[in-house]
Short mmCIF file of C-alpha atoms in Angstrom, two decimals:
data_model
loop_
_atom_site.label_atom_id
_atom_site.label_comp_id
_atom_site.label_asym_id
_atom_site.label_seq_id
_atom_site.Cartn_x
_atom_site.Cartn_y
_atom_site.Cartn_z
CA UNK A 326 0.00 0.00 0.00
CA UNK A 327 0.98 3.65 -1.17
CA UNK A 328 2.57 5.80 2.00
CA UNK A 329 0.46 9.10 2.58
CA UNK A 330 1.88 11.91 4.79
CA UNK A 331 1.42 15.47 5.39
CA UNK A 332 4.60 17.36 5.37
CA UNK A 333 5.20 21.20 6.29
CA UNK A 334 7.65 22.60 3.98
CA UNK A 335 8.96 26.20 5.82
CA UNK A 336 9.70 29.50 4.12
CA UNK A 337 12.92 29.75 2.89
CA UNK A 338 12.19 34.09 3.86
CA UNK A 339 12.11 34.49 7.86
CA UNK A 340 9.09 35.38 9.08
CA UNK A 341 6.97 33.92 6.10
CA UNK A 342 4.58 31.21 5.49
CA UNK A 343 5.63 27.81 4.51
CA UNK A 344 3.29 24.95 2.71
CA UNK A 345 1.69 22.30 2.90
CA UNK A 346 1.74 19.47 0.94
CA UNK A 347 1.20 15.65 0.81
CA UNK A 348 3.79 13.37 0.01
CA UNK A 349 2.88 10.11 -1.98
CA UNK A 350 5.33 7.17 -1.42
CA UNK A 351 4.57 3.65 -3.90
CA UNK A 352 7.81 1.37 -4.47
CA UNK A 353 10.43 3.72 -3.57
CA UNK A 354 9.04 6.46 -6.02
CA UNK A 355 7.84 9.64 -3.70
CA UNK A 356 5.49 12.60 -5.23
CA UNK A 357 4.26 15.33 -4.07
CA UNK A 358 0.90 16.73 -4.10
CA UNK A 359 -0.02 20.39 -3.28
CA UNK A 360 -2.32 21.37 -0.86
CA UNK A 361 -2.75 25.02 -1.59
CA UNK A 362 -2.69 25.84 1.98
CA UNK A 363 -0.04 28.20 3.87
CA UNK A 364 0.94 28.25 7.68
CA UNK A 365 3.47 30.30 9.89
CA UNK A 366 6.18 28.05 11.75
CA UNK A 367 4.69 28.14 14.68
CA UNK A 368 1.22 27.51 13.31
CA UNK A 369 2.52 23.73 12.40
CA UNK A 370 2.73 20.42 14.97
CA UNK A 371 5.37 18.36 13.98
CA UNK A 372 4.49 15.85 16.24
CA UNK A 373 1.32 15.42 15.12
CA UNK A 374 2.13 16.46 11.27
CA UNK A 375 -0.98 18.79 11.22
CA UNK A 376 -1.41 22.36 12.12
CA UNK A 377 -1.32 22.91 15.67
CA UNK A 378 -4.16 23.66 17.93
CA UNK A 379 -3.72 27.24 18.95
CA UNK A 380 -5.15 28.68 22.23
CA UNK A 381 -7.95 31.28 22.43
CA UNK A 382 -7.20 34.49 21.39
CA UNK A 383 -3.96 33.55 19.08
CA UNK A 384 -4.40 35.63 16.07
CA UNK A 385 -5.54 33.43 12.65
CA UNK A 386 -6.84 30.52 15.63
CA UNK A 387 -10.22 29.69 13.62
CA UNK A 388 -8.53 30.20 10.42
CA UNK A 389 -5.92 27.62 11.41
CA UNK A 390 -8.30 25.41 12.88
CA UNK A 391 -10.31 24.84 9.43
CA UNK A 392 -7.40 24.33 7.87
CA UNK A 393 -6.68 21.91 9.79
CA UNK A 394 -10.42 20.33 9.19
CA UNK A 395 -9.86 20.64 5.60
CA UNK A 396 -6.64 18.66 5.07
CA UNK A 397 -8.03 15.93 7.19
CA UNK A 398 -10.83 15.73 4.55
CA UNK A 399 -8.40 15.82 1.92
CA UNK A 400 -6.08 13.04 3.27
CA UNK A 401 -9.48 11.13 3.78
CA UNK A 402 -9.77 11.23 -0.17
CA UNK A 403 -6.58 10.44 -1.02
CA UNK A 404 -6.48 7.35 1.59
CA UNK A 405 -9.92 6.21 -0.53
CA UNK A 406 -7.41 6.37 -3.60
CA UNK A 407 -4.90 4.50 -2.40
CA UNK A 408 -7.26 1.85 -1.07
CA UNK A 409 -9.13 1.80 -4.18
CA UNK A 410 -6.02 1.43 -6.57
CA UNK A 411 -4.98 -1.55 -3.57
CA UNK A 412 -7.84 -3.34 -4.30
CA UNK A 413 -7.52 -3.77 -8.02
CA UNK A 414 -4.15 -5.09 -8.69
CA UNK A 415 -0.39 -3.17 -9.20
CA UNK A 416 -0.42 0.94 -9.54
CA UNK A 417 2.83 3.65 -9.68
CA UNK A 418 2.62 6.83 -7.09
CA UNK A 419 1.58 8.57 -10.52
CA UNK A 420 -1.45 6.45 -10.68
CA UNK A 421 -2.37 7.74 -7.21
CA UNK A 422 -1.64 11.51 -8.03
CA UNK A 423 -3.95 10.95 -11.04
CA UNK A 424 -6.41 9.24 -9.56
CA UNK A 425 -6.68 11.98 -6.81
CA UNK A 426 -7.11 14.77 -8.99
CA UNK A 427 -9.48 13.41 -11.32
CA UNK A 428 -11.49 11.95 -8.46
CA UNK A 429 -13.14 9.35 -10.41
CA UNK A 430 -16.88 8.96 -10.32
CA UNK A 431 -16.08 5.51 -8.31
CA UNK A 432 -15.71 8.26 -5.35
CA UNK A 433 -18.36 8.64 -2.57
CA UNK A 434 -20.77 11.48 -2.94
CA UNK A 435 -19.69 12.99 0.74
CA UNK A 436 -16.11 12.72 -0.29
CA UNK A 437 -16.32 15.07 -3.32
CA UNK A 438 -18.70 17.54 -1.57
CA UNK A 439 -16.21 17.58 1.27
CA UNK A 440 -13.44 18.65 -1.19
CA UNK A 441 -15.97 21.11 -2.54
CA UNK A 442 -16.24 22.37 1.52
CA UNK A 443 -12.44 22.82 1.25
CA UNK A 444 -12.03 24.64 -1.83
CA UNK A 445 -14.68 27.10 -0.31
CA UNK A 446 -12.66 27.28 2.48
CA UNK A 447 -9.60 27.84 0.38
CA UNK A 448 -11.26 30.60 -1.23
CA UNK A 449 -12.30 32.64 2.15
CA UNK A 450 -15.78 31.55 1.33
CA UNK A 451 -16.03 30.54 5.34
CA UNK A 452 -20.17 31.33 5.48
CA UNK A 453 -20.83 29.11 2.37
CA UNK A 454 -18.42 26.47 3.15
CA UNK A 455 -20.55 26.50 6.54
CA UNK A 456 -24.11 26.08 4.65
CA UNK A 457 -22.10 23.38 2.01
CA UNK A 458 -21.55 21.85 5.76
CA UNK A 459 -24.70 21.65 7.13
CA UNK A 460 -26.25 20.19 4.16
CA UNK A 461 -23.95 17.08 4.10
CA UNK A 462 -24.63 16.35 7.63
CA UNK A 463 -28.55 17.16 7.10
CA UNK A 464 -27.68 14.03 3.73
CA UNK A 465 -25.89 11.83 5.85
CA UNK A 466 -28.03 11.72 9.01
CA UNK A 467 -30.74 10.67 6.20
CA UNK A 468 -28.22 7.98 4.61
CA UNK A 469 -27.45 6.77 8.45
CA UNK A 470 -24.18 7.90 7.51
CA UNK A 471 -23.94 5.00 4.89
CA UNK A 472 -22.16 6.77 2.11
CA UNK A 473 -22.91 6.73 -1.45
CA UNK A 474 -21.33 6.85 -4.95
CA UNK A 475 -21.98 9.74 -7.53
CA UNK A 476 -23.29 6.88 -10.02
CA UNK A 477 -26.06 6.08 -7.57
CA UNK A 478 -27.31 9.72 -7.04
CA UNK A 479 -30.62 9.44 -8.29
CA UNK A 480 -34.32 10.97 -8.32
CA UNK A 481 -35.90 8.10 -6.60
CA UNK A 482 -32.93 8.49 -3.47
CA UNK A 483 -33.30 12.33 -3.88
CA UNK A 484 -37.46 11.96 -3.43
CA UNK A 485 -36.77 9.95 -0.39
CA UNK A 486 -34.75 12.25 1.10
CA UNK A 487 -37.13 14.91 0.53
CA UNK A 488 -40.11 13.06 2.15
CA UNK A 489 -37.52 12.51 5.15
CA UNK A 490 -37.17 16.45 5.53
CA UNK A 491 -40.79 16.74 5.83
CA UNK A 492 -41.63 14.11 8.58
CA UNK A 493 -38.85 16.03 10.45
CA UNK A 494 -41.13 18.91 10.28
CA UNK A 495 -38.42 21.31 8.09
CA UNK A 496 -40.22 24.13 6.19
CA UNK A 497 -40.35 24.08 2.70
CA UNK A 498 -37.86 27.04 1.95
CA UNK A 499 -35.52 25.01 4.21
CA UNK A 500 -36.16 21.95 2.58
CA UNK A 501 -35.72 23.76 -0.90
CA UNK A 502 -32.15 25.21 0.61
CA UNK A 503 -30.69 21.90 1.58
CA UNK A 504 -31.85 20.40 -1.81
CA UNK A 505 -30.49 23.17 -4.61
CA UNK A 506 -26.72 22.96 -2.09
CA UNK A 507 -26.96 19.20 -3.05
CA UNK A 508 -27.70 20.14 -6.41
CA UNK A 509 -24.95 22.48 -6.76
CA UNK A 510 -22.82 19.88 -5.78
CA UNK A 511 -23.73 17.62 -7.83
CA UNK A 512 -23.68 19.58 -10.93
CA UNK A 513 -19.76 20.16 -9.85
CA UNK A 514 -19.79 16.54 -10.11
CA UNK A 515 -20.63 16.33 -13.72
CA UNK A 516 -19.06 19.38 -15.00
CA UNK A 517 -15.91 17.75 -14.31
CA UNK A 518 -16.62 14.41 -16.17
CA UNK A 519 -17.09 12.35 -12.67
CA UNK A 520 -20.50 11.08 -13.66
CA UNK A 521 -23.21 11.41 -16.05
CA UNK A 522 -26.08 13.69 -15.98
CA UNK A 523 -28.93 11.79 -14.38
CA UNK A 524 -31.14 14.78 -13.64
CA UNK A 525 -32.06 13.42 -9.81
CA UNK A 526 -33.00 16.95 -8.60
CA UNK A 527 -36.57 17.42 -11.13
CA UNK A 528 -38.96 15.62 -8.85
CA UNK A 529 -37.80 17.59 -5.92
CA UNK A 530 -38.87 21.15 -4.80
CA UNK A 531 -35.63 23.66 -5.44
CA UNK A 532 -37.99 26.76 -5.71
CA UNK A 533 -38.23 30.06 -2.56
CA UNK A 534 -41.34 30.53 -1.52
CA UNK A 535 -42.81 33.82 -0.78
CA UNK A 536 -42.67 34.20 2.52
CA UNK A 537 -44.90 36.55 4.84
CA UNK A 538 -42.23 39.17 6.32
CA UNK A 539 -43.07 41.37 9.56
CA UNK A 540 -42.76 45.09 10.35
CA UNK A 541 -43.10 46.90 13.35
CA UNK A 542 -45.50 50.04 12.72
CA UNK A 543 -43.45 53.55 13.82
CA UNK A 544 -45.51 53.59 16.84
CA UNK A 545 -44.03 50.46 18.31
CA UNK A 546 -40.74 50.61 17.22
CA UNK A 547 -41.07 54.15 19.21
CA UNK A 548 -42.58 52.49 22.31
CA UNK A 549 -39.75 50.31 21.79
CA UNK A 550 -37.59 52.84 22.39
CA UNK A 551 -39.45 54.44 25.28
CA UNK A 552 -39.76 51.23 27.20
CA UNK A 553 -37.21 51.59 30.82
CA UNK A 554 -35.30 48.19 30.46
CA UNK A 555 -32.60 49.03 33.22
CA UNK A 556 -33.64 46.29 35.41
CA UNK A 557 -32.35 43.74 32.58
CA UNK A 558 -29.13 44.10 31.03
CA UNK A 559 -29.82 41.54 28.29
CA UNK A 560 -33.69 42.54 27.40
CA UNK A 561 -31.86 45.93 27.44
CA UNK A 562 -29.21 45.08 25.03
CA UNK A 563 -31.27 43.13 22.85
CA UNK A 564 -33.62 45.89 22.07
CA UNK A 565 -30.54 48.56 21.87
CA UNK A 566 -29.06 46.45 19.11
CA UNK A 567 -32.94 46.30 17.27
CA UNK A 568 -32.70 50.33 17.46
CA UNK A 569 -28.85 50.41 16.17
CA UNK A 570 -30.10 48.26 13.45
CA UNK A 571 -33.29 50.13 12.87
CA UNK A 572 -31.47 53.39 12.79
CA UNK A 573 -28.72 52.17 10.36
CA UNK A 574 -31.33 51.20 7.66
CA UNK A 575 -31.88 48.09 8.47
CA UNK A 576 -28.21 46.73 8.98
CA UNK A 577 -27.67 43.13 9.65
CA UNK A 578 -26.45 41.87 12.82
CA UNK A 579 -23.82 40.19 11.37
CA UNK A 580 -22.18 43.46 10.06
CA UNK A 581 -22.96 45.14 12.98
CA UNK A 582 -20.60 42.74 14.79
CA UNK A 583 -17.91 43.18 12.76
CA UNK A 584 -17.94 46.80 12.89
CA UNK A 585 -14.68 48.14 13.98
CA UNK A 586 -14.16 52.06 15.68
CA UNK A 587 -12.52 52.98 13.05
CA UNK A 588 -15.87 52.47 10.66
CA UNK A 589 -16.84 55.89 11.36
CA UNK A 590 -14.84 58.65 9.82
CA UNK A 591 -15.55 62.20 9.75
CA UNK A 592 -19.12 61.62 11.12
CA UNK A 593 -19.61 59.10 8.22
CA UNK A 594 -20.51 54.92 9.24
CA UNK A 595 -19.17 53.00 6.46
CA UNK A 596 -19.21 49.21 5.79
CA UNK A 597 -18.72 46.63 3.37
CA UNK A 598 -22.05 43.60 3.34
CA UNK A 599 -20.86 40.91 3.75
CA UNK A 600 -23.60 39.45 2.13
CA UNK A 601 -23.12 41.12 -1.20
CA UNK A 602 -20.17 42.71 -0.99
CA UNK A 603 -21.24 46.25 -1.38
CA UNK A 604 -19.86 49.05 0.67
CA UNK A 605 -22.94 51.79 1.73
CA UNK A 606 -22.36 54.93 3.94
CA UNK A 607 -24.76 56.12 6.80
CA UNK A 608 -24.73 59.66 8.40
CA UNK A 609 -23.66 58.97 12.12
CA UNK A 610 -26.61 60.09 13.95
CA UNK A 611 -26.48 61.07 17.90
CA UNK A 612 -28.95 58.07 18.55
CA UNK A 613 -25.82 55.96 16.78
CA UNK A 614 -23.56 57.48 19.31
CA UNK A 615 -26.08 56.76 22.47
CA UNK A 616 -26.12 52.98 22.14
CA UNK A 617 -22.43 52.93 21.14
CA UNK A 618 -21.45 55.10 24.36
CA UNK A 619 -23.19 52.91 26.57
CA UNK A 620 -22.11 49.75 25.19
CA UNK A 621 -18.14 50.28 25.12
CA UNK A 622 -16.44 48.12 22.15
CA UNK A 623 -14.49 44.73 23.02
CA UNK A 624 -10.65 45.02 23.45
CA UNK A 625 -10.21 43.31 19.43
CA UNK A 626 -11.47 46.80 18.50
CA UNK A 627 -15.53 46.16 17.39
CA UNK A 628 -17.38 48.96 18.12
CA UNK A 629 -20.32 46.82 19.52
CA UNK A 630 -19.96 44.07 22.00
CA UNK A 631 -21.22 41.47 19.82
CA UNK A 632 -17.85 39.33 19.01
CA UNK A 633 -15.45 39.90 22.01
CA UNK A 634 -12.07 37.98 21.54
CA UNK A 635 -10.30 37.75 18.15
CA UNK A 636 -10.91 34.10 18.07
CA UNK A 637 -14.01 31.63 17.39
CA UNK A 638 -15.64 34.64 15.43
CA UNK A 639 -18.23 32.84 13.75
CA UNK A 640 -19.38 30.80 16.65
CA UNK A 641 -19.90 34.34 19.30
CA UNK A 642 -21.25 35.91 16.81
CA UNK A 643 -23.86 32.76 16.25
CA UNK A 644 -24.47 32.93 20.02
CA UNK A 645 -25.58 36.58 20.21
CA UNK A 646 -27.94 36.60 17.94
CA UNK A 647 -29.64 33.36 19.20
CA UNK A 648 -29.55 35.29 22.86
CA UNK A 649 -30.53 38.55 21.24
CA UNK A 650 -33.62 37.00 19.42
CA UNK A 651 -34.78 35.38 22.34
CA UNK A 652 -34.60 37.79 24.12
CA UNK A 653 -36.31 39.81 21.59
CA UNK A 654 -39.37 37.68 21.90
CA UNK A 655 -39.65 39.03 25.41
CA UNK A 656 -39.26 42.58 23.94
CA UNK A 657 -41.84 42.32 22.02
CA UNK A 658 -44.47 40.49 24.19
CA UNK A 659 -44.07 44.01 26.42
CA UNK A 660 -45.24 46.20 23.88
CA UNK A 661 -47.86 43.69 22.53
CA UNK A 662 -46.11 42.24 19.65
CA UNK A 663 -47.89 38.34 19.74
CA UNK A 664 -45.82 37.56 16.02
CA UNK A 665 -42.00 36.23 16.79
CA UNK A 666 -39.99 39.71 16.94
CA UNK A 667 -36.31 39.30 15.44
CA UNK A 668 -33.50 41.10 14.23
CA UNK A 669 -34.71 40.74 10.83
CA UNK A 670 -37.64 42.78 11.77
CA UNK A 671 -35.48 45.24 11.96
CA UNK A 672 -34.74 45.68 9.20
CA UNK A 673 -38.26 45.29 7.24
CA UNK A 674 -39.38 47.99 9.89
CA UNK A 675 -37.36 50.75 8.27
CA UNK A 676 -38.11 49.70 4.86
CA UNK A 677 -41.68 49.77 5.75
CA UNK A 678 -41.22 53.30 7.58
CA UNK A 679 -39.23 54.36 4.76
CA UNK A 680 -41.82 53.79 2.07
CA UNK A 681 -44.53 55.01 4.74
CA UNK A 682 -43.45 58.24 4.13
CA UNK A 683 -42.83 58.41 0.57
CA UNK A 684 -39.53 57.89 0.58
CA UNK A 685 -38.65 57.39 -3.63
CA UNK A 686 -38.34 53.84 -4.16
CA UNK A 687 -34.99 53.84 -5.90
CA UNK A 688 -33.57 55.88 -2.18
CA UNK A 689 -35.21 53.24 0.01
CA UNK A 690 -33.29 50.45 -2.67
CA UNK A 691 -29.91 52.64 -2.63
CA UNK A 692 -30.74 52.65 1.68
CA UNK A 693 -30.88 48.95 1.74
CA UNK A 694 -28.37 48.11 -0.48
CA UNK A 695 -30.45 46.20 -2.76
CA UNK A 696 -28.86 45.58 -6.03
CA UNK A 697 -31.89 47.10 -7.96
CA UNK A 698 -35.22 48.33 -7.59
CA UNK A 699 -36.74 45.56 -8.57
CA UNK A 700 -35.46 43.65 -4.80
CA UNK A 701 -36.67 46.17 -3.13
CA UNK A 702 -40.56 45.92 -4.87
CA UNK A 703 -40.44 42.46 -3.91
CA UNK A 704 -39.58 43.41 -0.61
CA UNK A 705 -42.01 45.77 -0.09
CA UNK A 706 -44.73 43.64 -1.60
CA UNK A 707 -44.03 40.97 0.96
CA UNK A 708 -44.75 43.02 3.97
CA UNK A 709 -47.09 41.52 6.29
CA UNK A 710 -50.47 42.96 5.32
CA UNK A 711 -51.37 44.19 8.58
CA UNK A 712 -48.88 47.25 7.14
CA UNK A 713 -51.01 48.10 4.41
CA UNK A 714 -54.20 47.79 6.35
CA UNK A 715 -53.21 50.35 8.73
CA UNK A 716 -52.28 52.64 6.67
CA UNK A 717 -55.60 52.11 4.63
CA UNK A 718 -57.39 52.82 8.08
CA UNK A 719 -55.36 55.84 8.50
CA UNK A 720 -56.65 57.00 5.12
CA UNK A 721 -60.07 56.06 5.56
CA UNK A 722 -59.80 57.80 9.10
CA UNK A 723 -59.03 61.43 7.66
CA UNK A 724 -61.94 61.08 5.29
#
């Protein structure tokens, strides 16, 4: 059997990053394969010929850490090669370089989507490679983790899996979300000459609903305001951070948490989505500056307490909102909200309060940072209906 190591080959410039690579051994003959990935010294184990496990609050910890995941999954593959190749007779190191790039459709489903994951991960993509994640895992709970080959994807396995999503009570947009990552994948698959188009996806949902979305009227979001919340600290926060949003247009929590102090320059809040990419530019208002003066920014520099320490990012971030929309629930109950108040409100509120007072359409879209007007119709349209009949009231009020 072929010999497969990871090796850590160090920069030849002090102070730079070195690679990683695997090394291929088969009769004497050693190869090399490249792993794309790059590591300080001190970020490697030699003992354990991975990179190391770095302690909380070591700068690039996370970053290291899914590296780490990755090349596990990638020496997984190549170990599938070599066993493979073992089982059907003689084969060179060559063979098992080939055979690892071209990862032949005799491969397991969850094997190529986990290269997939790591090529996202490669790429920075870390909130993708996350969703690509959770979709496997959603797959192979279904399969009993009882892999499969890309051959065998097929409609009637796909329509199975389907029917399992719904007697586990999943929604139909979440259903729909799982299935079109799986689809994705698969599509990889046979864009690369793996397997053959079997079209296993076209008896499956892959559609987005419309879904109902919910606005707080002006009133509430003002009694939201007005409500004394000094005897809790977290109903307090929760609804502070609904208000910053509210008052930034609509920003989402996660960019508020990776706000840094220096996002505000010469009165001026800029930041980058990190959804699409697009950098907008907010006036910084004195009701900006209130909740940021009474919530002091973490010691990493964030101008809201939302991520804290420089490491495990993703997963504080994940926590406060979960804590924040609970708590939000609460909020809302006090001011008579029954509906399941969110941060997402949020930011449907100001659209709604936007358009509520005849804000243009194409300011409300450049607000949001929708990519046309067209996203921001939609949006509008979708607002719960209870918006519209108010206002109609109002109208038929003044009459």
């Amino acid at each position: 059997m072929a010999s497969v190591k990871v090796k850590f080959r160090p920069s030849t410039v002090e102070g730079g990053m070195g690679s990683v690579y695997f090394q291929v051994i088969q009769n004497r003959v050693v190869r090399q394969i490249g792993t794309g990935y790059r590591l300080y010294s001190n970020e490697w184990d030699d003992g354990s010929s991975m990179p190391a496990e770095l302690g909380e609050g070591e700068a690039r910890a996370d970053e290291v850490h899914g590296i780490g995941e990755d090349i596990r999954r990638e020496k997984a593959l190549l170990d599938n090669v070599v066993a493979s190749l073992d089982s059907h007779g003689p084969y060179t190191a060559d063979m098992v370089v080939h055979s690892y790039h071209r990862q032949d459709a005799s491969l397991s489903f969850s094997v190529f989507m986990n290269g997939v994951i790591a090529k996202l991960r490669k790429q920075g993509r870390m909130r993708t490679a996350e969703t690509y994640d959770s979709a496997l895992r959603s797959f192979m709970e279904f399969r009993n983790q009882v892999d499969v080959t890309l051959d065998a994807m097929n409609s009637n396995l796909i329509v199975h899996y389907e029917a399992y999503l719904k007697k586990r009570g999943l929604k139909k947009n979440t259903i729909s979300f799982y299935m079109r990552i799986l689809r994705a994948t698969y599509n990889r698959a046979v864009d690369s000459g793996l397997t053959s188009q079997a079209n296993p996806f076209d008896n499956v949902y892959t559609g987005v609903d419309k879904t109902v979305k919910h606005a707080l009227p002006f009133g509430l979001v003002k009694r939201m305001k007005d409500i004394d919340l000094t005897s809790d600290s977290s109903l307090e926060f929760a609804r502070d951070m609904f208000l910053f949003s509210f008052y930034t247009r609509g920003m989402s929590f996660l960019d508020m948490a990776y706000l840094d102090r220096d996002s505000i320059q010469n009165g001026v809040l800029s930041y980058r989505r990190r959804k699409t990419g697009q950098t907008l530019y907010i006036k910084w208002e004195p009701c900006m500056q209130d909740i940021v003066d009474k919530y002091p920014g973490a010691e990493n520099g964030r101008l809201l307490p939302i991520i804290k320490r420089s490491n495990n990012e993703r997963r504080q971030y994940e926590s406060a909102l979960h804590l924040v929309n609970h708590k939000l629930k609460e909020v809302g109950a006090m001011i008579g909200v029954t509906s399941g108040l969110t941060m997402y409100v949020a930011r449907h509120s100001w659209a709604c309060a936007a358009n509520s007072q005849d804000i243009p359409l194409g300011v409300i879209s450049e607000g949001m940072g929708h990519d046309s007007e067209n996203t921001t119709r939609l949006y509008l349209a979708s607002l719960d209906n209870s918006v519209v009949d108010t206002a109609n009231g109002m109208i038929l009020h003044k009459l």
